[in-house]
Amino acid sequence: MHADITLEPTSGAPMLQVRDLTVEYATTRGAVRAVDRVDLDVDRGEFVGVVGESGCGKSTLLFAIAQLLSDPAAITGGSVAFRGQNLVTMTDKQLNALRWCDYSVVMQSAMNALNPVTTIGAQFEDAVRAHDNLSASHIRRRSVEVMELVGIDPIHLGSYPHQLSGGMRQRAMIAMALLFTPDLVIMDEPTSALDVVAQRSLMVQIKELQRRLGFAIIFVTHDMSLVSHFSDQLLVMYAGQVVEAGPTRVVFDTPSHPYSRGLLDAFPSIRGPRVPLTGIPGAPPDLGVGFDGCAFAARCTQVKNVCHVTAPDLYRVRGVESRCLQYAPDYSDAWLAAAKEAS
Amino acid sequence: MTTDGLVAPRPAADAAAGPLIEARGLTKHFKVGGAFSRKTLHAVDDADFQIDRREIVALVGESGSGKSTIARLLARVYRPTAGEIRYQGESLAGLRSRAQTLGYHGDVPMVFQDPFSSLNPAYRVSHGIVRGLKLHRPELDEAGRRAEAERVVEAVGLTPAGEVLGRYPHELSGGQRQRIGFAQALAYRPKLIIADEPVSMLDVSIRIGLLNVMAKLRADEGVSLLYITHDIASARYVSDRVIVMYAGHIAESGRTEDVLANPKHPYTQLLLSAVPDPRAPLLVDAGTDKGEPPRVINPTEGCRFRWRCPFAIDVCTTVTPRPRLLGIEHSAACHVATADALNAGATAPDSDNGQPTTKTGAK
Amino acid sequence: MTGLLIQAPAPTEATSIAARRGRRLWTALRRSPKATVGLAIFALFCLMAVVPQLFAKESDTVALTFQPEVPPSGAHWLGTTNLGQDIYAQLIYGTRQSLLIAVVAGLFATVLSVIIGVSAAYLGGLADEVLSMLTNVFLIIPTFPLIIILSAYAGKGNLTVVLVVLIVTGWSYGANQLRAQALSLRNRDFLESARVRGERRSYVIVFEVLPTMTSLIVANFLGAALYSVLTAAGLQFLGLGDPNSASWGTMLHQSQANLALQTGMPLWSLAPGLCVALLGVSFALLNYAFDEISNPALRPVRRRRAR
C-alpha cells in the first residue's frame, strides 16, 4: 500500500516529491476520502501555494505531508519523498530526526498553537531541546537571532503569547519554525487571522526570509489573490482533488479550470469598473456520500452530460495541468455523443 | 410598514425624506482593568455620520477600529457614553416604553457575523423568524406569519422556502444560514439593516451571493444597509458610500467611488495599497508598516494614526484632527490632507471655526 | 437571484425536536458500551423498584417469617437476617426507596442548580456576585456533619429530612458548572440576536439558553443522583434513616449492628453494599456516556470558514 521510493538524490530531482497521496477518514458512514491522489513537486527555494475553500482537503494534505495526521485520518496510499526518502514509511524516531531540522510547520492560529502559560523564549527552548543538544546560551543566541530575523524585538522572548498582538504572534511562530533553518517550511493559513495591512507585511517578510535563507515553502490558504503575488507554483484544490496546477502567473492570467476561473471572478476588484459578479452558487459535494464523474459538475457553468459520468484526470493544457474533460486529448463530439448514449 | 393601530407607536415619522440615522459626537468608552483601575478603552470617539433611506453605507476598519461598537450602539445593545443618535429625527435616548423600544428594534435589526452561532441550534430556522414576527408584526395570525416567513426566505434566494424553514441550522450551509439571518431581519419590514461582517466567515465563492442579496434588498425592498467589514474590496462592490474608521475615529467618508479613486487620509491610502488584487501587482515598498492595531486606552490628544503615518507633521501630535469637507461629500480627518486641500483651493480656510462640518454624505 | 439547491436530506415534517433528539440519543446510547451497561443496570433496578413482586414475595420481608440466621441455601439465596427475614427479598423491596431517594433528590438538586447557576451567569453584575457567593458557601459546607446535625435535630428516621438535606447540600457543585457553561454561551450570536430582537430576559433564559444546555443538565442530574445514592446510604448506615423502612442503607445498618461480617453472615452486609455501588456505577457510566455523546457537539462551535 505504501510505495517505498528511494531515489538517489540527484541535483535534478525535486526536494519534495508527493505522488498519488491519498488520505481517508474513518467515519461511521465508511471511509471518506479527504485527499485524492495528489501529486506535488517542490524544488529547493520554491514557493508553492495551495488554495481552496473549506473542505477541499488542503489542510489535510498539509498535515499528511508533514506526517501529522492522527486518528481517524490516515494516509491510505501514495508516497511523500523528501530528498529521496519516503516519509510515509518512516518510524517516529526517523521522522523526529528530520522534523524541525529539515522541515518545520507553521500552524494556522498562533493563539491556539502557542502554549499560553509559558513564555515565547521557553517555547523556543522546548523546540530546540526536542531535536538537538545545545547549551542554554547557544539556544538563547539562536532565539535572539530568529526573533530579529522576523522583525520582533528580542525582549519579547520573555513575553507570554497573549501579550503580543496577532501579527507578532504569527511572526513568533515563523521564528520558531526557522530555529534550525530547515529546507522546507509548511504553513497552514498563517495570515487568515490578521488584518489586511498586517497580512501584507507578514507576507513580504516571509518572502524576504525565503530570499535570505533559501528555504522552500508550501503555503496553504483560501485567499487566492493574496498568494498570487508571492508563489511560484499554484495548486487549486476542490473536493480533495487537485483541479489545476502550474506556474502562478499562468494559472492567474489564464485559468483553465472552470472552478479556478469562478474563484478568481469571485474577488471584487478595487480598481477598474464595478461589474456585477456571481460567485459560484452551490456547495461542494458531500465527500461521505461520494459522487460520480467530475466533482465540480454540479456547479460548473460549462458542464456537459459526460461530466456527470466520467471522472476527469489531470490533462496538460497551456503549461498547466487541469482536471477538466474539455482538455482530454480524445475529447470530441463523437466522444460526447457516445457518452451521452451510455449514460 | 404597518398602519394598524395595535402596533407600537414608532418614533414620529417625518414627511420629508430626512436622514434615517444621524449620529452626532457619538462616543463609547469602556472601563478596563480591575474595579479600581482608571483605565478606559476609547472604542468610539466623537463620531458624526448619517445614513439615508435606500442606500448601502459601508463601515470599513480593522479590528479595534470601533466599527462593531458603532453597530451595537445603533442596535441599542450599548448606550453611548456621550453624543446622540437620532432615528428619523427623534433621539434614541428618548425611547422609554417597551413598545417604543420594540418598535425601534423592528425598524433597525442586526445580522451577525458567525453563521455557526447566529441561529439557535436547538430549534428549526423558522423559530427566529416566527418569534420576530410575533413580536414586531402582531397583526399577523399564524397563517399570516407562515406566509410572511416564506416570503422573506424566498426574497433572500432560498427555495423551496417551506422546506428550508423546516430545517435545523446544522442542516444548512454557512451561506444559507447567513441568508436566514437576513431573512429574519427582513421579516420585521425594517428601514435599516445593520450587517456586522456578514460574509467574513464565508467561503469566497459564496460571499458574492450574499452581497448580491444585500443589493437586492436595497433595490426591491427599499431597505438601507449598514455594511460593516474589514474588506474594502467587498465594500466597494456593494456600497454607495463608505466610512473608514481608525482607532475609534472616523478617518474618511464619502461616496465609495470618490474615496477609492482619491483617498485623502493616509490610513485609507495604506489600506488600499495593502489589498491584494490579483489583477494588479502588490505594492511592497510600503511594507515596512507592520499593521500593529492601535490600543486606545487613555489616549492623548492628537491624531491616533501619527505613529504609522508617513506624512505626520507637528500639529498631528497636539491637535486631534476633525473631519473636514475636502470634496463633494468627501471628508477626511487629517491635518495634512486639509492643508493640501487648502493650498489647492478646494475648501475654504477655517470655514467651520471648529464646528463639525461633517456633511458626511448628506444628500 | 438564483435559488439554491438544498443539499442536505430533509427531515420528515412531523418530527418534533424531542423525538429527533430522542432517536439520535438512542442510537448513540446503543453504540456506546458504557451506556449500554449503565442503562441495563439502571433498567434492572427500575424494574425491581416498580414491580418487586416479580422477583420476591413481600411477606418474605416480614420479621420472623423464617428461621433466623440461616446461611445461603436453595430456599434463601442470600440467607436470612437475625430476625428471620429473607435477605434477598429485603434487597428487592429495598430498591424502591433507594432509587426514589436518588431520583427525587437528584432532580430537585438539579433544578436548583439550573435556576441559580444560569441566572447568575445571565443576570451578571451584583446578582451574579451574590449568587456565586451563595454557591461557594454551600459548596464548602461539610456535608456529613451538617446532615448528621440536621437529621438528629429534625428527628431521626424522617425521609423528608434526608431528602431536603441531600438537595440542600447537592446543588452547589452543579450550579458552578452550569454557570460556567451559561457564561460561555452568553455572548453567542443567537442570544444577542434574541436580545436585539427585543425579547425579554426571562424568555431568553428559559427558551433560548436552556434548550442548548440540556446535555449538561442531564449530566448534572446523573451526578446529583449518584451523590444522593451514596450519601443516603451512608446516612442510613449511620442509623439516621428510618429504621423501619426497607432500604439498602438500613440493611447495612442492621447487618453492621449485628456484626454480620464477623458472625459468618457476610452476604447480609455485602449484598446491599454491592447494590448501592452498582446503582452508583450505573449513574456514573451513564454520565460518562453522556459526555462522549454530547462532546462531538450537538451544537458545533467551529470557527472556520463556512461554505
mmCIF file with all atom_site columns, C-alpha atoms in Angstrom, chain A residues 98-223:
data_model
loop_
_atom_site.group_PDB
_atom_site.id
_atom_site.type_symbol
_atom_site.label_atom_id
_atom_site.label_alt_id
_atom_site.label_comp_id
_atom_site.label_asym_id
_atom_site.label_entity_id
_atom_site.label_seq_id
_atom_site.pdbx_PDB_ins_code
_atom_site.Cartn_x
_atom_site.Cartn_y
_atom_site.Cartn_z
_atom_site.occupancy
_atom_site.B_iso_or_equiv
_atom_site.pdbx_formal_charge
_atom_site.auth_seq_id
_atom_site.auth_comp_id
_atom_site.auth_asym_id
_atom_site.auth_atom_id
_atom_site.pdbx_PDB_model_num
ATOM 1   C CA . LEU A 1 98  ? 14.040 15.215 10.249 1.00 0.00 ? 98  LEU A CA 1
ATOM 2   C CA . ARG A 1 99  ? 11.401 17.291 11.975 1.00 0.00 ? 99  ARG A CA 1
ATOM 3   C CA . TRP A 1 100 ? 12.252 20.890 12.605 1.00 0.00 ? 100 TRP A CA 1
ATOM 4   C CA . CYS A 1 101 ? 15.775 20.397 11.283 1.00 0.00 ? 101 CYS A CA 1
ATOM 5   C CA . ASP A 1 102 ? 14.871 19.621 7.722  1.00 0.00 ? 102 ASP A CA 1
ATOM 6   C CA . TYR A 1 103 ? 11.276 20.681 7.606  1.00 0.00 ? 103 TYR A CA 1
ATOM 7   C CA . SER A 1 104 ? 9.023  22.544 10.008 1.00 0.00 ? 104 SER A CA 1
ATOM 8   C CA . VAL A 1 105 ? 5.390  23.551 10.278 1.00 0.00 ? 105 VAL A CA 1
ATOM 9   C CA . VAL A 1 106 ? 3.661  26.859 10.999 1.00 0.00 ? 106 VAL A CA 1
ATOM 10  C CA . MET A 1 107 ? 0.116  26.348 12.224 1.00 0.00 ? 107 MET A CA 1
ATOM 11  C CA . GLN A 1 108 ? -2.915 28.363 11.411 1.00 0.00 ? 108 GLN A CA 1
ATOM 12  C CA . SER A 1 109 ? -3.803 30.064 14.625 1.00 0.00 ? 109 SER A CA 1
ATOM 13  C CA . ALA A 1 110 ? -0.877 31.133 16.768 1.00 0.00 ? 110 ALA A CA 1
ATOM 14  C CA . MET A 1 111 ? -3.109 31.652 19.753 1.00 0.00 ? 111 MET A CA 1
ATOM 15  C CA . ASN A 1 112 ? -4.091 28.006 19.584 1.00 0.00 ? 112 ASN A CA 1
ATOM 16  C CA . ALA A 1 113 ? -0.690 26.649 18.669 1.00 0.00 ? 113 ALA A CA 1
ATOM 17  C CA . LEU A 1 114 ? 1.382  28.528 21.227 1.00 0.00 ? 114 LEU A CA 1
ATOM 18  C CA . ASN A 1 115 ? 1.337  27.469 24.845 1.00 0.00 ? 115 ASN A CA 1
ATOM 19  C CA . PRO A 1 116 ? -0.456 30.247 26.707 1.00 0.00 ? 116 PRO A CA 1
ATOM 20  C CA . VAL A 1 117 ? 1.222  29.615 30.045 1.00 0.00 ? 117 VAL A CA 1
ATOM 21  C CA . THR A 1 118 ? 4.868  29.712 29.035 1.00 0.00 ? 118 THR A CA 1
ATOM 22  C CA . THR A 1 119 ? 6.957  32.490 27.571 1.00 0.00 ? 119 THR A CA 1
ATOM 23  C CA . ILE A 1 120 ? 7.973  32.596 23.944 1.00 0.00 ? 120 ILE A CA 1
ATOM 24  C CA . GLY A 1 121 ? 11.577 32.026 24.874 1.00 0.00 ? 121 GLY A CA 1
ATOM 25  C CA . ALA A 1 122 ? 10.716 28.931 26.876 1.00 0.00 ? 122 ALA A CA 1
ATOM 26  C CA . GLN A 1 123 ? 8.806  27.516 23.931 1.00 0.00 ? 123 GLN A CA 1
ATOM 27  C CA . PHE A 1 124 ? 11.744 28.117 21.615 1.00 0.00 ? 124 PHE A CA 1
ATOM 28  C CA . GLU A 1 125 ? 13.908 26.293 24.091 1.00 0.00 ? 125 GLU A CA 1
ATOM 29  C CA . ASP A 1 126 ? 11.491 23.379 24.164 1.00 0.00 ? 126 ASP A CA 1
ATOM 30  C CA . ALA A 1 127 ? 11.555 23.188 20.412 1.00 0.00 ? 127 ALA A CA 1
ATOM 31  C CA . VAL A 1 128 ? 15.323 23.188 20.245 1.00 0.00 ? 128 VAL A CA 1
ATOM 32  C CA . ARG A 1 129 ? 15.794 20.658 23.010 1.00 0.00 ? 129 ARG A CA 1
ATOM 33  C CA . ALA A 1 130 ? 13.354 18.294 21.351 1.00 0.00 ? 130 ALA A CA 1
ATOM 34  C CA . HIS A 1 131 ? 15.608 17.982 18.360 1.00 0.00 ? 131 HIS A CA 1
ATOM 35  C CA . ASP A 1 132 ? 19.161 18.797 19.392 1.00 0.00 ? 132 ASP A CA 1
ATOM 36  C CA . ASN A 1 133 ? 21.533 19.064 22.310 1.00 0.00 ? 133 ASN A CA 1
ATOM 37  C CA . LEU A 1 134 ? 22.619 22.635 22.536 1.00 0.00 ? 134 LEU A CA 1
ATOM 38  C CA . SER A 1 135 ? 23.762 24.627 25.514 1.00 0.00 ? 135 SER A CA 1
ATOM 39  C CA . ALA A 1 136 ? 21.434 27.136 27.083 1.00 0.00 ? 136 ALA A CA 1
ATOM 40  C CA . SER A 1 137 ? 23.446 30.093 25.920 1.00 0.00 ? 137 SER A CA 1
ATOM 41  C CA . HIS A 1 138 ? 23.564 28.725 22.398 1.00 0.00 ? 138 HIS A CA 1
ATOM 42  C CA . ILE A 1 139 ? 19.807 28.352 22.431 1.00 0.00 ? 139 ILE A CA 1
ATOM 43  C CA . ARG A 1 140 ? 19.435 31.863 23.713 1.00 0.00 ? 140 ARG A CA 1
ATOM 44  C CA . ARG A 1 141 ? 21.667 33.231 20.989 1.00 0.00 ? 141 ARG A CA 1
ATOM 45  C CA . ARG A 1 142 ? 19.800 31.359 18.328 1.00 0.00 ? 142 ARG A CA 1
ATOM 46  C CA . SER A 1 143 ? 16.428 32.522 19.708 1.00 0.00 ? 143 SER A CA 1
ATOM 47  C CA . VAL A 1 144 ? 17.538 36.134 19.557 1.00 0.00 ? 144 VAL A CA 1
ATOM 48  C CA . GLU A 1 145 ? 18.723 35.587 16.004 1.00 0.00 ? 145 GLU A CA 1
ATOM 49  C CA . VAL A 1 146 ? 15.446 34.225 14.731 1.00 0.00 ? 146 VAL A CA 1
ATOM 50  C CA . MET A 1 147 ? 13.419 36.882 16.516 1.00 0.00 ? 147 MET A CA 1
ATOM 51  C CA . GLU A 1 148 ? 15.440 39.552 14.785 1.00 0.00 ? 148 GLU A CA 1
ATOM 52  C CA . LEU A 1 149 ? 15.003 37.727 11.508 1.00 0.00 ? 149 LEU A CA 1
ATOM 53  C CA . VAL A 1 150 ? 11.260 38.072 11.709 1.00 0.00 ? 150 VAL A CA 1
ATOM 54  C CA . GLY A 1 151 ? 11.372 41.615 12.998 1.00 0.00 ? 151 GLY A CA 1
ATOM 55  C CA . ILE A 1 152 ? 10.374 41.217 16.640 1.00 0.00 ? 152 ILE A CA 1
ATOM 56  C CA . ASP A 1 153 ? 12.310 42.879 19.436 1.00 0.00 ? 153 ASP A CA 1
ATOM 57  C CA . PRO A 1 154 ? 14.099 40.009 21.218 1.00 0.00 ? 154 PRO A CA 1
ATOM 58  C CA . ILE A 1 155 ? 12.920 41.417 24.520 1.00 0.00 ? 155 ILE A CA 1
ATOM 59  C CA . HIS A 1 156 ? 9.660  39.638 23.772 1.00 0.00 ? 156 HIS A CA 1
ATOM 60  C CA . LEU A 1 157 ? 11.295 36.293 24.381 1.00 0.00 ? 157 LEU A CA 1
ATOM 61  C CA . GLY A 1 158 ? 10.200 36.889 27.928 1.00 0.00 ? 158 GLY A CA 1
ATOM 62  C CA . SER A 1 159 ? 6.614  37.684 26.952 1.00 0.00 ? 159 SER A CA 1
ATOM 63  C CA . TYR A 1 160 ? 3.607  35.428 27.037 1.00 0.00 ? 160 TYR A CA 1
ATOM 64  C CA . PRO A 1 161 ? 1.629  34.870 23.845 1.00 0.00 ? 161 PRO A CA 1
ATOM 65  C CA . HIS A 1 162 ? -1.351 36.913 24.985 1.00 0.00 ? 162 HIS A CA 1
ATOM 66  C CA . GLN A 1 163 ? 0.880  39.929 25.468 1.00 0.00 ? 163 GLN A CA 1
ATOM 67  C CA . LEU A 1 164 ? 1.716  40.050 21.793 1.00 0.00 ? 164 LEU A CA 1
ATOM 68  C CA . SER A 1 165 ? -0.502 41.267 19.002 1.00 0.00 ? 165 SER A CA 1
ATOM 69  C CA . GLY A 1 166 ? -1.868 38.856 16.418 1.00 0.00 ? 166 GLY A CA 1
ATOM 70  C CA . GLY A 1 167 ? 0.722  39.798 13.847 1.00 0.00 ? 167 GLY A CA 1
ATOM 71  C CA . MET A 1 168 ? 3.576  39.413 16.279 1.00 0.00 ? 168 MET A CA 1
ATOM 72  C CA . ARG A 1 169 ? 2.349  36.024 17.395 1.00 0.00 ? 169 ARG A CA 1
ATOM 73  C CA . GLN A 1 170 ? 2.350  34.774 13.848 1.00 0.00 ? 170 GLN A CA 1
ATOM 74  C CA . ARG A 1 171 ? 5.860  36.091 13.390 1.00 0.00 ? 171 ARG A CA 1
ATOM 75  C CA . ALA A 1 172 ? 6.916  34.304 16.559 1.00 0.00 ? 172 ALA A CA 1
ATOM 76  C CA . MET A 1 173 ? 5.513  31.085 15.118 1.00 0.00 ? 173 MET A CA 1
ATOM 77  C CA . ILE A 1 174 ? 7.522  31.588 11.977 1.00 0.00 ? 174 ILE A CA 1
ATOM 78  C CA . ALA A 1 175 ? 10.620 32.365 14.023 1.00 0.00 ? 175 ALA A CA 1
ATOM 79  C CA . MET A 1 176 ? 10.136 29.110 15.872 1.00 0.00 ? 176 MET A CA 1
ATOM 80  C CA . ALA A 1 177 ? 9.869  27.271 12.590 1.00 0.00 ? 177 ALA A CA 1
ATOM 81  C CA . LEU A 1 178 ? 13.179 28.726 11.475 1.00 0.00 ? 178 LEU A CA 1
ATOM 82  C CA . LEU A 1 179 ? 15.222 27.750 14.534 1.00 0.00 ? 179 LEU A CA 1
ATOM 83  C CA . PHE A 1 180 ? 17.146 25.113 12.602 1.00 0.00 ? 180 PHE A CA 1
ATOM 84  C CA . THR A 1 181 ? 16.947 26.845 9.218  1.00 0.00 ? 181 THR A CA 1
ATOM 85  C CA . PRO A 1 182 ? 15.065 23.967 7.621  1.00 0.00 ? 182 PRO A CA 1
ATOM 86  C CA . ASP A 1 183 ? 14.943 23.420 3.891  1.00 0.00 ? 183 ASP A CA 1
ATOM 87  C CA . LEU A 1 184 ? 11.170 23.303 3.823  1.00 0.00 ? 184 LEU A CA 1
ATOM 88  C CA . VAL A 1 185 ? 8.609  25.260 5.816  1.00 0.00 ? 185 VAL A CA 1
ATOM 89  C CA . ILE A 1 186 ? 4.991  24.206 5.635  1.00 0.00 ? 186 ILE A CA 1
ATOM 90  C CA . MET A 1 187 ? 2.486  26.933 6.504  1.00 0.00 ? 187 MET A CA 1
ATOM 91  C CA . ASP A 1 188 ? -1.206 26.430 7.157  1.00 0.00 ? 188 ASP A CA 1
ATOM 92  C CA . GLU A 1 189 ? -3.060 29.712 6.577  1.00 0.00 ? 189 GLU A CA 1
ATOM 93  C CA . PRO A 1 190 ? -0.696 31.790 8.707  1.00 0.00 ? 190 PRO A CA 1
ATOM 94  C CA . THR A 1 191 ? -2.327 35.073 7.734  1.00 0.00 ? 191 THR A CA 1
ATOM 95  C CA . SER A 1 192 ? -6.014 34.329 7.940  1.00 0.00 ? 192 SER A CA 1
ATOM 96  C CA . ALA A 1 193 ? -6.429 35.766 11.437 1.00 0.00 ? 193 ALA A CA 1
ATOM 97  C CA . LEU A 1 194 ? -4.694 39.012 10.508 1.00 0.00 ? 194 LEU A CA 1
ATOM 98  C CA . ASP A 1 195 ? -5.956 42.281 9.141  1.00 0.00 ? 195 ASP A CA 1
ATOM 99  C CA . VAL A 1 196 ? -5.070 43.190 5.608  1.00 0.00 ? 196 VAL A CA 1
ATOM 100 C CA . VAL A 1 197 ? -2.171 45.501 6.421  1.00 0.00 ? 197 VAL A CA 1
ATOM 101 C CA . ALA A 1 198 ? -0.608 43.073 8.887  1.00 0.00 ? 198 ALA A CA 1
ATOM 102 C CA . GLN A 1 199 ? -1.184 40.341 6.362  1.00 0.00 ? 199 GLN A CA 1
ATOM 103 C CA . ARG A 1 200 ? 0.681  42.121 3.612  1.00 0.00 ? 200 ARG A CA 1
ATOM 104 C CA . SER A 1 201 ? 3.514  42.945 5.943  1.00 0.00 ? 201 SER A CA 1
ATOM 105 C CA . LEU A 1 202 ? 3.839  39.349 7.058  1.00 0.00 ? 202 LEU A CA 1
ATOM 106 C CA . MET A 1 203 ? 3.830  38.033 3.500  1.00 0.00 ? 203 MET A CA 1
ATOM 107 C CA . VAL A 1 204 ? 6.537  40.458 2.495  1.00 0.00 ? 204 VAL A CA 1
ATOM 108 C CA . GLN A 1 205 ? 8.553  39.349 5.478  1.00 0.00 ? 205 GLN A CA 1
ATOM 109 C CA . ILE A 1 206 ? 8.120  35.690 4.602  1.00 0.00 ? 206 ILE A CA 1
ATOM 110 C CA . LYS A 1 207 ? 9.227  36.298 1.066  1.00 0.00 ? 207 LYS A CA 1
ATOM 111 C CA . GLU A 1 208 ? 12.247 38.214 2.287  1.00 0.00 ? 208 GLU A CA 1
ATOM 112 C CA . LEU A 1 209 ? 13.204 35.434 4.662  1.00 0.00 ? 209 LEU A CA 1
ATOM 113 C CA . GLN A 1 210 ? 12.912 32.970 1.865  1.00 0.00 ? 210 GLN A CA 1
ATOM 114 C CA . ARG A 1 211 ? 15.230 35.033 -0.242 1.00 0.00 ? 211 ARG A CA 1
ATOM 115 C CA . ARG A 1 212 ? 17.802 35.220 2.528  1.00 0.00 ? 212 ARG A CA 1
ATOM 116 C CA . LEU A 1 213 ? 17.714 31.697 3.853  1.00 0.00 ? 213 LEU A CA 1
ATOM 117 C CA . GLY A 1 214 ? 16.722 29.809 0.742  1.00 0.00 ? 214 GLY A CA 1
ATOM 118 C CA . PHE A 1 215 ? 14.035 27.506 2.141  1.00 0.00 ? 215 PHE A CA 1
ATOM 119 C CA . ALA A 1 216 ? 11.083 26.194 0.188  1.00 0.00 ? 216 ALA A CA 1
ATOM 120 C CA . ILE A 1 217 ? 7.549  26.952 1.294  1.00 0.00 ? 217 ILE A CA 1
ATOM 121 C CA . ILE A 1 218 ? 4.269  25.139 0.936  1.00 0.00 ? 218 ILE A CA 1
ATOM 122 C CA . PHE A 1 219 ? 1.637  27.762 1.737  1.00 0.00 ? 219 PHE A CA 1
ATOM 123 C CA . VAL A 1 220 ? -1.962 26.749 2.255  1.00 0.00 ? 220 VAL A CA 1
ATOM 124 C CA . THR A 1 221 ? -4.616 29.437 2.080  1.00 0.00 ? 221 THR A CA 1
ATOM 125 C CA . HIS A 1 222 ? -8.134 30.196 0.961  1.00 0.00 ? 222 HIS A CA 1
ATOM 126 C CA . ASP A 1 223 ? -7.066 33.646 -0.229 1.00 0.00 ? 223 ASP A CA 1
#
